[in-house]
Every structure is written in C-alpha cells, then in structure tokens.
mmCIF file of C-alpha atoms in Angstrom:
data_model
loop_
_atom_site.group_PDB
_atom_site.id
_atom_site.type_symbol
_atom_site.label_atom_id
_atom_site.label_comp_id
_atom_site.label_asym_id
_atom_site.label_seq_id
_atom_site.Cartn_x
_atom_site.Cartn_y
_atom_site.Cartn_z
ATOM 1 C CA MET A 290 2.008 22.125 12.376
ATOM 2 C CA MET A 291 4.889 22.452 14.845
ATOM 3 C CA LYS A 292 4.152 21.176 18.341
ATOM 4 C CA GLN A 293 4.771 23.446 21.326
ATOM 5 C CA LEU A 294 7.745 21.665 22.857
ATOM 6 C CA PRO A 295 9.237 22.533 26.277
ATOM 7 C CA ALA A 296 11.920 25.224 26.007
ATOM 8 C CA ASP A 297 14.283 23.364 28.337
ATOM 9 C CA TYR A 298 13.933 20.239 26.224
ATOM 10 C CA LEU A 299 14.754 22.127 23.016
ATOM 11 C CA LYS A 300 17.784 23.727 24.641
ATOM 12 C CA ARG A 301 19.110 20.347 25.757
ATOM 13 C CA MET A 302 18.607 18.859 22.312
ATOM 14 C CA SER A 303 20.296 21.821 20.604
ATOM 15 C CA GLU A 304 23.406 21.121 22.670
ATOM 16 C CA LEU A 305 23.727 17.467 21.651
ATOM 17 C CA PRO A 306 26.882 17.119 19.509
ATOM 18 C CA GLY A 307 26.389 15.952 15.929
ATOM 19 C CA LEU A 308 22.586 15.909 16.102
ATOM 20 C CA ASN A 309 21.849 18.445 13.322
ATOM 21 C CA PHE A 310 19.281 20.174 15.515
ATOM 22 C CA GLY A 311 17.605 22.032 12.643
ATOM 23 C CA GLU A 312 16.696 18.820 10.816
ATOM 24 C CA PHE A 313 15.686 17.178 14.083
ATOM 25 C CA LEU A 314 13.307 20.052 14.804
ATOM 26 C CA LYS A 315 11.750 19.800 11.330
ATOM 27 C CA SER A 316 10.805 16.184 12.058
ATOM 28 C CA TYR A 317 8.119 17.482 14.423
ATOM 29 C CA GLU A 318 6.318 18.998 11.445
ATOM 30 C CA LYS A 319 5.811 15.499 10.006
ATOM 31 C CA GLU A 320 3.288 12.843 10.916
ATOM 32 C CA PRO A 321 4.387 10.136 13.375
ATOM 33 C CA VAL A 322 5.638 6.901 11.856
ATOM 34 C CA ARG A 323 3.210 4.030 12.442
ATOM 35 C CA ALA A 324 3.941 0.350 12.001
ATOM 36 C CA LEU A 325 2.869 -3.179 12.790
ATOM 37 C CA ARG A 326 4.793 -6.413 13.251
ATOM 38 C CA PHE A 327 3.366 -9.644 11.875
ATOM 39 C CA THR A 328 3.426 -12.375 14.517
ATOM 40 C CA GLY A 329 4.225 -16.044 14.245
ATOM 41 C CA LYS A 330 0.521 -16.687 13.592
ATOM 42 C CA ALA A 331 0.546 -14.827 10.284
ATOM 43 C CA ARG A 332 0.509 -17.000 7.166
ATOM 44 C CA PRO A 333 2.545 -15.825 4.155
ATOM 45 C CA ASP A 334 -0.618 -15.398 2.092
ATOM 46 C CA THR A 335 -2.158 -13.145 4.750
ATOM 47 C CA ILE A 336 0.983 -11.041 5.003
ATOM 48 C CA GLN A 337 1.075 -10.559 1.236
ATOM 49 C CA LYS A 338 -2.642 -9.776 1.142
ATOM 50 C CA LEU A 339 -2.376 -7.038 3.774
ATOM 51 C CA VAL A 340 0.863 -5.641 2.337
ATOM 52 C CA ASP A 341 -0.937 -5.189 -0.977
ATOM 53 C CA GLU A 342 -4.317 -3.994 0.325
ATOM 54 C CA TRP A 343 -2.870 -1.603 2.906
ATOM 55 C CA SER A 344 0.155 -0.450 0.848
ATOM 56 C CA LEU A 345 2.531 -1.404 3.662
ATOM 57 C CA GLN A 346 6.192 -0.405 3.507
ATOM 58 C CA PRO A 347 8.965 -2.548 5.060
ATOM 59 C CA VAL A 348 10.775 -1.659 8.270
ATOM 60 C CA ASN A 349 14.461 -1.980 7.398
ATOM 61 C CA TRP A 350 15.624 -3.681 10.587
ATOM 62 C CA CYS A 351 12.695 -6.035 11.189
ATOM 63 C CA GLU A 352 11.712 -8.540 8.503
ATOM 64 C CA ARG A 353 8.238 -8.888 10.023
ATOM 65 C CA GLY A 354 7.765 -5.134 10.477
ATOM 66 C CA TRP A 355 5.791 -2.919 8.096
ATOM 67 C CA ARG A 356 4.948 0.787 8.155
ATOM 68 C CA TYR A 357 1.441 1.972 7.354
ATOM 69 C CA ASP A 358 -0.201 5.267 6.473
ATOM 70 C CA GLY A 359 -1.667 7.227 9.383
ATOM 71 C CA SER A 360 -5.137 7.144 7.821
ATOM 72 C CA LEU A 361 -5.241 3.358 8.213
ATOM 73 C CA ARG A 362 -6.690 1.847 11.399
ATOM 74 C CA PRO A 363 -5.332 -1.721 11.627
ATOM 75 C CA GLY A 364 -6.429 -1.972 15.252
ATOM 76 C CA LEU A 365 -10.033 -2.160 14.032
ATOM 77 C CA SER A 366 -9.477 -5.178 11.786
ATOM 78 C CA PRO A 367 -10.441 -8.668 13.022
ATOM 79 C CA TYR A 368 -6.901 -9.707 12.083
ATOM 80 C CA HIS A 369 -5.713 -7.615 15.032
ATOM 81 C CA ASP A 370 -8.114 -9.307 17.455
ATOM 82 C CA ALA A 371 -6.894 -12.651 16.114
ATOM 83 C CA GLY A 372 -3.281 -11.792 16.966
ATOM 84 C CA VAL A 373 -2.027 -11.732 13.383
ATOM 85 C CA TYR A 374 0.027 -8.606 14.096
ATOM 86 C CA TYR A 375 1.152 -6.351 16.909
ATOM 87 C CA ILE A 376 1.050 -2.561 16.452
ATOM 88 C CA GLN A 377 4.470 -1.219 17.420
ATOM 89 C CA ASP A 378 6.775 1.706 16.723
ATOM 90 C CA PRO A 379 9.525 0.729 14.253
ATOM 91 C CA GLY A 380 12.234 1.932 16.636
ATOM 92 C CA ALA A 381 10.884 -0.319 19.380
ATOM 93 C CA MET A 382 11.003 -3.277 16.966
ATOM 94 C CA TYR A 383 14.728 -2.704 16.556
ATOM 95 C CA VAL A 384 15.557 -3.788 20.103
ATOM 96 C CA ALA A 385 14.492 -7.450 20.060
ATOM 97 C CA GLU A 386 15.754 -7.916 16.500
ATOM 98 C CA ALA A 387 19.223 -6.666 17.422
ATOM 99 C CA ALA A 388 19.401 -8.620 20.684
ATOM 100 C CA GLY A 389 20.434 -11.902 19.074
ATOM 101 C CA ILE A 390 18.016 -14.011 21.122
ATOM 102 C CA THR A 391 18.412 -17.763 20.605
ATOM 103 C CA ASP A 392 15.739 -20.448 20.870
ATOM 104 C CA ASN A 393 17.351 -21.811 24.040
ATOM 105 C CA ASP A 394 17.332 -18.491 25.927
ATOM 106 C CA VAL A 395 15.299 -18.180 29.126
ATOM 107 C CA ILE A 396 14.397 -14.499 29.210
ATOM 108 C CA LEU A 397 13.280 -11.949 31.770
ATOM 109 C CA ASP A 398 11.450 -8.832 30.619
ATOM 110 C CA LEU A 399 11.634 -6.671 33.712
ATOM 111 C CA CYS A 400 9.435 -3.714 32.636
ATOM 112 C CA ALA A 401 7.308 -5.445 30.057
ATOM 113 C CA ALA A 402 3.989 -3.658 29.405
ATOM 114 C CA PRO A 403 2.381 -3.324 26.958
ATOM 115 C CA GLY A 404 4.258 -6.307 25.545
ATOM 116 C CA GLY A 405 5.977 -5.435 22.261
ATOM 117 C CA LYS A 406 9.385 -6.711 23.281
ATOM 118 C CA THR A 407 8.027 -9.606 25.376
ATOM 119 C CA THR A 408 5.919 -11.007 22.536
ATOM 120 C CA ARG A 409 8.802 -10.880 20.065
ATOM 121 C CA ALA A 410 11.204 -12.358 22.629
ATOM 122 C CA ALA A 411 8.746 -15.210 23.219
ATOM 123 C CA GLU A 412 8.696 -15.939 19.480
ATOM 124 C CA LEU A 413 12.492 -15.943 19.274
ATOM 125 C CA GLY A 414 13.442 -17.487 22.618
ATOM 126 C CA ASN A 415 12.638 -20.487 24.794
ATOM 127 C CA PHE A 416 10.656 -18.996 27.684
ATOM 128 C CA VAL A 417 9.880 -15.495 28.991
ATOM 129 C CA LEU A 418 9.104 -14.271 32.499
ATOM 130 C CA SER A 419 7.303 -11.034 31.775
ATOM 131 C CA ASN A 420 6.964 -8.586 34.658
ATOM 132 C CA GLU A 421 5.050 -5.317 35.069
ATOM 133 C CA ILE A 422 4.694 -3.545 38.403
ATOM 134 C CA ILE A 423 1.646 -1.374 37.547
ATOM 135 C CA PRO A 424 -1.604 -3.426 37.840
ATOM 136 C CA GLY A 425 -3.506 -1.891 34.914
ATOM 137 C CA ARG A 426 -0.528 -2.182 32.592
ATOM 138 C CA ALA A 427 0.092 -5.753 33.737
ATOM 139 C CA LYS A 428 -3.443 -6.686 32.631
ATOM 140 C CA ILE A 429 -2.843 -5.149 29.193
ATOM 141 C CA LEU A 430 0.413 -7.093 28.947
ATOM 142 C CA SER A 431 -1.337 -10.352 29.829
ATOM 143 C CA SER A 432 -4.104 -9.667 27.323
ATOM 144 C CA ASN A 433 -1.636 -9.024 24.498
ATOM 145 C CA ILE A 434 0.205 -12.257 25.232
ATOM 146 C CA GLU A 435 -3.110 -14.126 25.166
ATOM 147 C CA ARG A 436 -4.177 -12.446 21.907
ATOM 148 C CA LEU A 437 -0.973 -13.563 20.204
ATOM 149 C CA GLY A 438 -1.501 -17.109 21.456
ATOM 150 C CA LEU A 439 1.830 -17.375 23.271
ATOM 151 C CA SER A 440 2.126 -20.131 25.862
ATOM 152 C CA ASN A 441 5.866 -19.968 26.686
ATOM 153 C CA THR A 442 5.395 -17.064 29.087
ATOM 154 C CA ILE A 443 4.537 -16.190 32.663
ATOM 155 C CA VAL A 444 3.177 -12.748 33.487
ATOM 156 C CA CYS A 445 3.772 -11.473 37.005
ATOM 157 C CA GLN A 446 3.346 -8.182 38.839
ATOM 158 C CA THR A 447 6.083 -7.218 41.270
ATOM 159 C CA THR A 448 9.182 -5.084 41.778
ATOM 160 C CA PRO A 449 12.523 -5.728 40.059
ATOM 161 C CA GLU A 450 14.036 -6.079 43.531
ATOM 162 C CA ARG A 451 11.840 -9.066 44.420
ATOM 163 C CA ILE A 452 12.591 -10.830 41.144
ATOM 164 C CA ALA A 453 16.306 -10.299 41.719
ATOM 165 C CA SER A 454 15.924 -11.805 45.178
ATOM 166 C CA GLU A 455 14.030 -14.891 43.953
ATOM 167 C CA PHE A 456 16.031 -15.631 40.776
ATOM 168 C CA PRO A 457 19.710 -14.753 41.215
ATOM 169 C CA ALA A 458 21.874 -15.415 38.120
ATOM 170 C CA TYR A 459 18.989 -17.329 36.525
ATOM 171 C CA PHE A 460 18.266 -15.797 33.118
ATOM 172 C CA ASP A 461 20.122 -16.008 29.799
ATOM 173 C CA ALA A 462 18.821 -12.610 28.680
ATOM 174 C CA VAL A 463 17.198 -9.708 30.501
ATOM 175 C CA PHE A 464 15.260 -6.905 28.811
ATOM 176 C CA VAL A 465 15.048 -3.585 30.650
ATOM 177 C CA ASP A 466 12.747 -1.281 28.708
ATOM 178 C CA ALA A 467 13.216 1.330 31.388
ATOM 179 C CA PRO A 468 10.698 3.951 32.515
ATOM 180 C CA CYS A 469 12.023 7.153 30.981
ATOM 181 C CA SER A 470 11.254 10.798 30.239
ATOM 182 C CA GLY A 471 9.540 9.782 27.001
ATOM 183 C CA GLU A 472 11.004 12.340 24.621
ATOM 184 C CA GLY A 473 10.726 9.901 21.744
ATOM 185 C CA MET A 474 6.944 9.887 22.220
ATOM 186 C CA MET A 475 6.443 13.640 21.866
ATOM 187 C CA ARG A 476 5.612 13.642 18.160
ATOM 188 C CA LYS A 477 2.622 11.347 18.643
ATOM 189 C CA ASP A 478 1.642 11.860 22.295
ATOM 190 C CA ASP A 479 0.917 15.269 23.799
ATOM 191 C CA THR A 480 0.939 13.712 27.269
ATOM 192 C CA ALA A 481 4.673 13.107 26.880
ATOM 193 C CA ILE A 482 5.117 16.835 26.255
ATOM 194 C CA ALA A 483 2.980 17.841 29.230
ATOM 195 C CA GLU A 484 4.786 15.500 31.624
ATOM 196 C CA TRP A 485 8.346 16.368 30.589
ATOM 197 C CA SER A 486 10.563 18.344 32.951
ATOM 198 C CA PRO A 487 14.261 18.395 33.941
ATOM 199 C CA ALA A 488 13.203 17.082 37.352
ATOM 200 C CA ASN A 489 11.456 14.109 35.744
ATOM 201 C CA VAL A 490 14.573 13.360 33.702
ATOM 202 C CA GLU A 491 16.585 13.182 36.930
ATOM 203 C CA LEU A 492 13.953 11.001 38.576
ATOM 204 C CA CYS A 493 13.971 8.602 35.631
ATOM 205 C CA GLU A 494 17.759 8.429 35.630
ATOM 206 C CA ALA A 495 17.832 7.422 39.298
ATOM 207 C CA ARG A 496 15.110 4.818 38.796
ATOM 208 C CA GLN A 497 16.899 3.340 35.781
ATOM 209 C CA THR A 498 20.141 2.986 37.729
ATOM 210 C CA GLU A 499 18.309 1.062 40.436
ATOM 211 C CA ILE A 500 16.516 -1.213 37.957
ATOM 212 C CA LEU A 501 19.757 -1.996 36.131
ATOM 213 C CA ASP A 502 21.368 -3.028 39.422
ATOM 214 C CA HIS A 503 18.542 -5.500 40.027
ATOM 215 C CA ALA A 504 18.684 -6.725 36.408
ATOM 216 C CA ASP A 505 22.367 -7.527 36.807
ATOM 217 C CA LYS A 506 21.610 -9.790 39.769
ATOM 218 C CA THR A 507 19.147 -11.873 37.739
ATOM 219 C CA LEU A 508 21.500 -12.426 34.797
ATOM 220 C CA SER A 509 23.703 -15.511 34.489
ATOM 221 C CA GLU A 510 27.323 -15.432 33.341
ATOM 222 C CA GLY A 511 27.403 -15.158 29.570
ATOM 223 C CA GLY A 512 23.916 -13.620 29.619
ATOM 224 C CA LYS A 513 22.746 -10.603 27.642
ATOM 225 C CA LEU A 514 21.436 -7.387 29.159
ATOM 226 C CA ILE A 515 19.262 -5.479 26.693
ATOM 227 C CA TYR A 516 18.567 -1.936 27.879
ATOM 228 C CA SER A 517 16.250 0.470 26.057
ATOM 229 C CA THR A 518 14.398 3.761 26.452
ATOM 230 C CA CYS A 519 12.249 6.000 24.290
ATOM 231 C CA THR A 520 14.139 9.173 25.170
ATOM 232 C CA PHE A 521 17.105 11.077 23.743
ATOM 233 C CA GLU A 522 18.614 12.127 27.087
ATOM 234 C CA PRO A 523 22.281 11.063 27.344
ATOM 235 C CA CYS A 524 21.983 10.719 31.127
ATOM 236 C CA GLU A 525 19.240 8.123 30.584
ATOM 237 C CA ASN A 526 20.991 6.470 27.647
ATOM 238 C CA GLU A 527 24.711 6.493 26.839
ATOM 239 C CA LEU A 528 25.800 7.973 30.147
ATOM 240 C CA GLN A 529 23.544 5.606 32.053
ATOM 241 C CA ILE A 530 25.204 2.643 30.371
ATOM 242 C CA ARG A 531 28.716 4.046 30.943
ATOM 243 C CA LYS A 532 27.853 4.452 34.612
ATOM 244 C CA PHE A 533 26.603 0.865 34.732
ATOM 245 C CA LEU A 534 29.760 -0.458 33.054
ATOM 246 C CA SER A 535 31.989 1.384 35.501
ATOM 247 C CA SER A 536 30.139 -0.031 38.512
ATOM 248 C CA HIS A 537 29.660 -3.559 37.096
ATOM 249 C CA PRO A 538 33.022 -4.825 35.835
ATOM 250 C CA GLY A 539 32.933 -7.844 33.555
ATOM 251 C CA TYR A 540 30.299 -6.541 31.157
ATOM 252 C CA GLU A 541 31.061 -5.834 27.511
ATOM 253 C CA LEU A 542 29.033 -3.391 25.401
ATOM 254 C CA ILE A 543 28.486 -5.063 22.037
ATOM 255 C CA LYS A 544 25.927 -2.752 20.395
ATOM 256 C CA GLU A 545 24.438 0.674 21.011
ATOM 257 C CA HIS A 546 22.117 2.699 18.808
ATOM 258 C CA THR A 547 19.712 5.639 18.899
ATOM 259 C CA VAL A 548 16.842 5.982 16.431
ATOM 260 C CA TYR A 549 16.333 9.691 15.703
ATOM 261 C CA PRO A 550 13.174 10.677 13.792
ATOM 262 C CA HIS A 551 15.040 12.854 11.266
ATOM 263 C CA LEU A 552 17.486 10.064 10.416
ATOM 264 C CA GLU A 553 15.453 6.832 10.527
ATOM 265 C CA GLU A 554 11.830 5.713 10.303
ATOM 266 C CA GLY A 555 10.838 5.743 13.952
ATOM 267 C CA GLU A 556 9.703 8.012 16.752
ATOM 268 C CA GLY A 557 12.737 7.678 19.005
ATOM 269 C CA GLN A 558 14.472 4.756 20.673
ATOM 270 C CA TYR A 559 17.783 4.068 22.351
ATOM 271 C CA PHE A 560 19.102 0.603 23.086
ATOM 272 C CA ALA A 561 22.294 -0.995 24.305
ATOM 273 C CA ILE A 562 23.204 -4.682 24.350
ATOM 274 C CA LEU A 563 25.749 -5.901 26.876
ATOM 275 C CA ILE A 564 27.167 -9.338 27.633
ATOM 276 C CA LYS A 565 27.989 -10.368 31.173
ATOM 277 C CA GLY A 566 31.307 -12.139 31.575
ATOM 278 C CA GLY A 567 32.249 -12.553 27.937
ATOM 279 C CA ARG A 568 30.587 -14.566 25.181
ATOM 280 C CA HIS A 569 26.819 -15.099 25.220
ATOM 281 C CA SER A 570 25.796 -18.613 26.171
ATOM 282 C CA ALA A 571 22.445 -20.174 27.003
ATOM 283 C CA GLY A 572 23.914 -23.649 27.316
ATOM 284 C CA SER A 573 24.069 -26.403 24.710
ATOM 285 C CA GLU A 574 21.428 -28.671 26.227
ATOM 286 C CA ARG A 575 17.873 -27.866 25.202
ATOM 287 C CA LYS A 576 15.815 -26.681 28.182
ATOM 288 C CA GLU A 577 12.275 -28.005 28.479
ATOM 289 C CA PRO A 578 9.845 -25.018 28.502
ATOM 290 C CA GLU A 579 7.317 -26.730 30.766
ATOM 291 C CA LYS A 580 9.997 -27.482 33.359
ATOM 292 C CA ILE A 581 11.122 -23.869 33.199
ATOM 293 C CA ARG A 582 7.531 -22.687 33.661
ATOM 294 C CA LYS A 583 6.981 -24.891 36.715
ATOM 295 C CA ASN A 584 10.263 -23.803 38.280
ATOM 296 C CA LEU A 585 9.529 -20.113 37.749
ATOM 297 C CA GLN A 586 5.944 -20.455 38.938
ATOM 298 C CA GLN A 587 7.029 -22.249 42.100
ATOM 299 C CA GLY A 588 9.553 -19.500 42.883
ATOM 300 C CA LEU A 589 7.013 -16.750 42.305
ATOM 301 C CA ALA A 590 4.230 -18.444 44.260
ATOM 302 C CA SER A 591 6.439 -19.276 47.235
ATOM 303 C CA SER A 592 7.342 -15.604 47.614
ATOM 304 C CA GLY A 593 3.743 -14.424 47.230
ATOM 305 C CA ILE A 594 4.320 -12.636 43.923
ATOM 306 C CA HIS A 595 1.115 -12.058 41.973
ATOM 307 C CA ILE A 596 0.926 -14.242 38.833
ATOM 308 C CA LEU A 597 -1.520 -13.086 36.157
ATOM 309 C CA ARG A 598 -0.797 -15.788 33.599
ATOM 310 C CA SER A 599 1.319 -18.938 33.591
ATOM 311 C CA GLY A 600 1.790 -20.788 30.326
ATOM 312 C CA LEU A 601 -1.419 -21.770 28.545
ATOM 313 C CA MET A 602 -4.434 -21.168 30.763
ATOM 314 C CA LYS A 603 -6.676 -24.226 30.513
ATOM 315 C CA GLY A 604 -10.440 -24.464 30.318
ATOM 316 C CA GLU A 605 -12.645 -26.474 32.642
ATOM 317 C CA TYR A 606 -15.072 -29.368 32.756
ATOM 318 C CA ILE A 607 -18.701 -28.488 33.388
ATOM 319 C CA GLN A 608 -21.892 -30.488 33.809
ATOM 320 C CA ASP A 609 -24.148 -30.254 30.761
ATOM 321 C CA LYS A 610 -27.817 -31.275 31.122
ATOM 322 C CA LYS A 611 -27.845 -33.232 27.858
ATOM 323 C CA LYS A 612 -24.253 -34.409 27.392
ATOM 324 C CA GLY A 613 -23.090 -34.856 30.943
ATOM 325 C CA ARG A 614 -19.571 -33.777 31.831
ATOM 326 C CA ILE A 615 -18.026 -31.766 28.962
ATOM 327 C CA TYR A 616 -14.865 -29.737 28.511
ATOM 328 C CA VAL A 617 -15.127 -26.009 27.790
ATOM 329 C CA PRO A 618 -11.908 -24.546 26.325
ATOM 330 C CA SER A 619 -10.556 -21.299 27.716
ATOM 331 C CA HIS A 620 -10.246 -18.217 25.546
ATOM 332 C CA ALA A 621 -6.463 -18.622 25.758
ATOM 333 C CA GLU A 622 -6.674 -22.164 24.357
ATOM 334 C CA ILE A 623 -8.740 -20.988 21.414
ATOM 335 C CA MET A 624 -6.300 -18.145 20.717
ATOM 336 C CA ALA A 625 -3.314 -20.501 20.878
ATOM 337 C CA SER A 626 -4.835 -22.928 18.382
ATOM 338 C CA SER A 627 -5.127 -22.804 14.597
ATOM 339 C CA PHE A 628 -7.987 -23.567 12.236
ATOM 340 C CA ASP A 629 -6.258 -26.784 11.142
ATOM 341 C CA LYS A 630 -8.358 -28.937 13.465
ATOM 342 C CA PRO A 631 -9.304 -32.629 13.413
ATOM 343 C CA ALA A 632 -12.455 -33.196 11.399
ATOM 344 C CA SER A 633 -14.298 -34.376 14.511
ATOM 345 C CA GLU A 634 -13.909 -31.042 16.275
ATOM 346 C CA ASN A 635 -16.459 -28.269 16.011
ATOM 347 C CA ALA A 636 -15.228 -25.055 14.402
ATOM 348 C CA VAL A 637 -16.680 -22.212 12.385
ATOM 349 C CA ASN A 638 -14.662 -20.067 10.004
ATOM 350 C CA LEU A 639 -15.851 -16.592 9.046
ATOM 351 C CA MET A 640 -14.673 -15.073 5.793
ATOM 352 C CA ASP A 641 -16.560 -11.764 5.912
ATOM 353 C CA GLU A 642 -15.006 -8.971 7.979
ATOM 354 C CA GLN A 643 -18.349 -7.435 8.980
ATOM 355 C CA THR A 644 -19.599 -10.773 10.301
ATOM 356 C CA ALA A 645 -16.382 -11.163 12.277
ATOM 357 C CA VAL A 646 -16.807 -7.688 13.780
ATOM 358 C CA ARG A 647 -20.364 -8.574 14.761
ATOM 359 C CA PHE A 648 -19.064 -11.606 16.627
ATOM 360 C CA LEU A 649 -16.305 -9.547 18.275
ATOM 361 C CA SER A 650 -18.993 -7.121 19.445
ATOM 362 C CA GLY A 651 -20.760 -9.903 21.343
ATOM 363 C CA ASN A 652 -23.505 -10.767 18.853
ATOM 364 C CA VAL A 653 -24.786 -14.233 17.977
ATOM 365 C CA LEU A 654 -24.115 -15.850 14.620
ATOM 366 C CA ARG A 655 -26.674 -17.733 12.557
ATOM 367 C CA GLU A 656 -26.099 -20.695 10.297
ATOM 368 C CA GLU A 657 -27.791 -18.915 7.399
ATOM 369 C CA ASP A 658 -25.196 -16.129 7.458
ATOM 370 C CA GLN A 659 -23.746 -16.098 3.955
ATOM 371 C CA ASP A 660 -20.086 -16.604 4.809
ATOM 372 C CA LEU A 661 -20.499 -19.089 7.663
ATOM 373 C CA ILE A 662 -18.467 -22.274 7.108
ATOM 374 C CA ILE A 663 -19.118 -24.845 9.837
ATOM 375 C CA ARG A 664 -16.736 -27.788 10.037
ATOM 376 C CA ASN A 665 -19.161 -29.891 12.055
ATOM 377 C CA ASN A 666 -22.895 -29.704 12.674
ATOM 378 C CA ILE A 667 -22.782 -31.100 16.207
ATOM 379 C CA ASP A 668 -24.209 -28.773 18.830
ATOM 380 C CA GLY A 669 -21.841 -27.601 21.527
ATOM 381 C CA TYR A 670 -18.824 -25.395 22.107
ATOM 382 C CA LEU A 671 -16.713 -24.503 19.114
ATOM 383 C CA GLY A 672 -13.902 -22.228 18.046
ATOM 384 C CA VAL A 673 -14.871 -19.197 15.968
ATOM 385 C CA TYR A 674 -12.274 -18.137 13.403
ATOM 386 C CA PHE A 675 -11.803 -15.367 10.845
ATOM 387 C CA ASP A 676 -9.978 -16.395 7.686
ATOM 388 C CA GLY A 677 -8.551 -19.337 9.619
ATOM 389 C CA TYR A 678 -7.383 -17.268 12.612
ATOM 390 C CA PRO A 679 -8.942 -17.702 16.081
ATOM 391 C CA LEU A 680 -11.279 -15.059 17.503
ATOM 392 C CA GLY A 681 -12.834 -16.849 20.459
ATOM 393 C CA LEU A 682 -15.347 -19.366 21.709
ATOM 394 C CA GLY A 683 -18.935 -19.872 20.635
ATOM 395 C CA LYS A 684 -21.676 -22.387 21.455
ATOM 396 C CA LYS A 685 -23.836 -23.850 18.718
ATOM 397 C CA THR A 686 -27.448 -24.685 19.475
ATOM 398 C CA GLY A 687 -29.441 -25.531 16.388
ATOM 399 C CA ASN A 688 -28.745 -22.865 13.769
ATOM 400 C CA VAL A 689 -27.516 -20.275 16.267
ATOM 401 C CA ILE A 690 -23.999 -19.779 17.601
ATOM 402 C CA LYS A 691 -24.033 -17.889 20.883
ATOM 403 C CA ASN A 692 -21.102 -15.654 21.716
ATOM 404 C CA HIS A 693 -18.794 -16.783 24.550
ATOM 405 C CA LEU A 694 -16.090 -14.152 24.242
ATOM 406 C CA PRO A 695 -14.918 -12.831 27.630
ATOM 407 C CA LYS A 696 -16.996 -9.708 28.248
ATOM 408 C CA GLY A 697 -13.915 -7.557 28.770
ATOM 409 C CA LEU A 698 -12.725 -8.361 25.248
ATOM 410 C CA ARG A 699 -15.954 -7.551 23.441
ATOM 411 C CA ARG A 700 -15.926 -4.465 21.266
ATOM 412 C CA LEU A 701 -18.070 -1.536 22.288
ATOM 413 C CA SER A 702 -19.425 -1.022 18.775
#
C-alpha cells in the first residue's frame, strides 16, 4: 500500500535530475529493507548458524552485514542482548565501511546515537570519542556500546562547539551523521513523514553547516571527515558538501554516494568522505588506547562536559559476610568478556533460548535446569552466558543462581 507522502516532498523529488521518479515512487509500495551487522563478538559458527536458520542475505558493501525478512524479530533473540549483532539499515552500514578507517585512527563521532557508526568505527579504529547532545539518546548510545562489549570508547553529552573548543586538530577521523529531514526513513517510519516540511529542511541545512564548521576544527591535517545523512535533499547532501568545500580550502572530496531505495538495498543514505590537507594519515607510531582515553577524559572533565562512559567501567569490592572483601564485576566487564575463562572462575553457560530469555527477564536460574552448564560449583558471583556469549551477572547460592542484571536492562516479558 502506497504511503501518503507530503506533496511538497514528492514535487522536490520529481525534479531531481536522473532519479527515475516513477521507479523511486514504486519503492514505497515495497516493505522496508531490514538488516543486521555481526559484531566482533560473533564466532564464525554462530554467523553460519544464524545465516542458515534465518535465511539471511548478504549486504553487498558490508561483509558483516546481512538482510533479513521483515517477519523475523532478531531483537528478541538472546544473541542480540549478548551483543552478537547490531540491527542497522544497510545504507547506514555503507558509511563506516567506505570510510577507510585504520587501526591507528583516533575517531570522533560527533552526532553518534544510537551507535551504529560508532560501534563499527570502534571495531575498525583505535579509539572513539562518541558524542550525543540529547540525554535520552546518549543513554541509548552508551547502552549499545556496553552491549557490544567495546572498551575503546568514551561517551559524552555536549555540543559540537564545546568539543571543537577542547580538542582542536586532535582527531584522525570525524564522523558527522548529521541531524537531517529524514526522508530516507519515510518508508519505515511514519513519524518521518509527519515531521517533514520545507521549513524543517532549511532548519536542518543550517544546523548541518554549523556542525561541519565545528567538525573541521577538531580534525587534524591528513584527517578524514565522514559526513552522512538519511535524506535525499541536495541542499543537505551534495550542495552542503560543495558549500563546505568552498568555505574550507584544503579539503579533497574522495568519495560521495547516495543509496536510493529503488536502486540499492537500503532505505536511503547519503555520505561523503573528505580528506583535510591531502593524504590521510594517522601517524606511523602506534598510539596507546589507554593513554588516549585518559587524555580525552581529562579534557572533558576539566571543561565540565558530562561523561556517561569512559573505557571499561569497572566493578567494585564489597564486604561479604562469609568471604570477607570480594570483587563484584560490573555489567560492562561481563559483556566485554568471553566464555573462555580460567577454570577457577565461576561461569554458567545456557544453551536453551527460553532459559536465556527467562534470565534476561530477571528470573532466577536453578541448577537442575536441563541446559545449565556450570563451570565451577563454588558459590558466589558468576558470569551468565548464552551459547558462550555474555548476558550478565548472577550470584550462585546453593542450587540457585540469582539474577543481578541491571534493572533497566531486564526484559518486560
């Protein structure tokens, strides 16, 4: 069924040269394209298992990306809670893959929530400062980074202007996934239709210009600026970049692409990759991630910028009545670890999906549960895993494992 799209939007699209407007319009009669990206946690056997069971189809431009049928709900699987994959539009996957990030790059993601580009950049690069100005979205960003078990990141909440002031010419690569008019979301999100207007397009264009100016100030010579939107508006895309190039001499545009839903498997995405001052360079000497983290954290803290997450959040020592002073791992530590633990460490591995969902819903586990495999019978805190992937913390007392998942992460059903 054809969506009721804004008349002004349709008129603007019909005037785009070379678009083939008729075929573009027909794309709105089709179901949205849905996809997931396997993370660095995912073992080859798990990837193959899910590809087969879920009949996944490859995303051409992302070797870890796979499309799935709209009837599937991968967000409900314990593999999702364990950070085995990230649900992401195929077009959005294109950006980080095309950026040419190296493992020595120190990266800034200036408008980062919900975290699709940040999490991939953290897998490819050295360290990521991930910023989101809106509090609720910043919390979602932080949660996604924790779920994927990434420790080479800091999440902060501030304006692009303040970051530019604190870290001039600091970063090797800067992602600007700019706030935009959201036309590429219209096929799957009616809110994008309701909120679209010519006035909002103009507002977004002005905001993008300002953000790009701040991004430029944070980027070192030889650094990459990776700009993206999920709209088709030339004034927010190609023309925005031409305007930036004319006002910021020394940049070179090395790649530019728009994903249109009638031409490629995606909802809609534009991106441009520019190099500042010639050839990309992150330096030949390997930068120590922990030193980078401390330097960034010090700069943020000294300016009063709110930090939601810095590296791997540690647990704490508590006083136990029987054992004395003991260490309780944080949820982040559990999520960053793997099931390949020393034999002396407590761990429980669940192999049944329903049992895993029960745990994720906040329920206790019992030793007599059929699929419960306990690595150690010592009472105390232990990691709870599903098929070898971390879900969270539990505490074993006798034959019962009490749930210690953070309450905000527990499923409602």
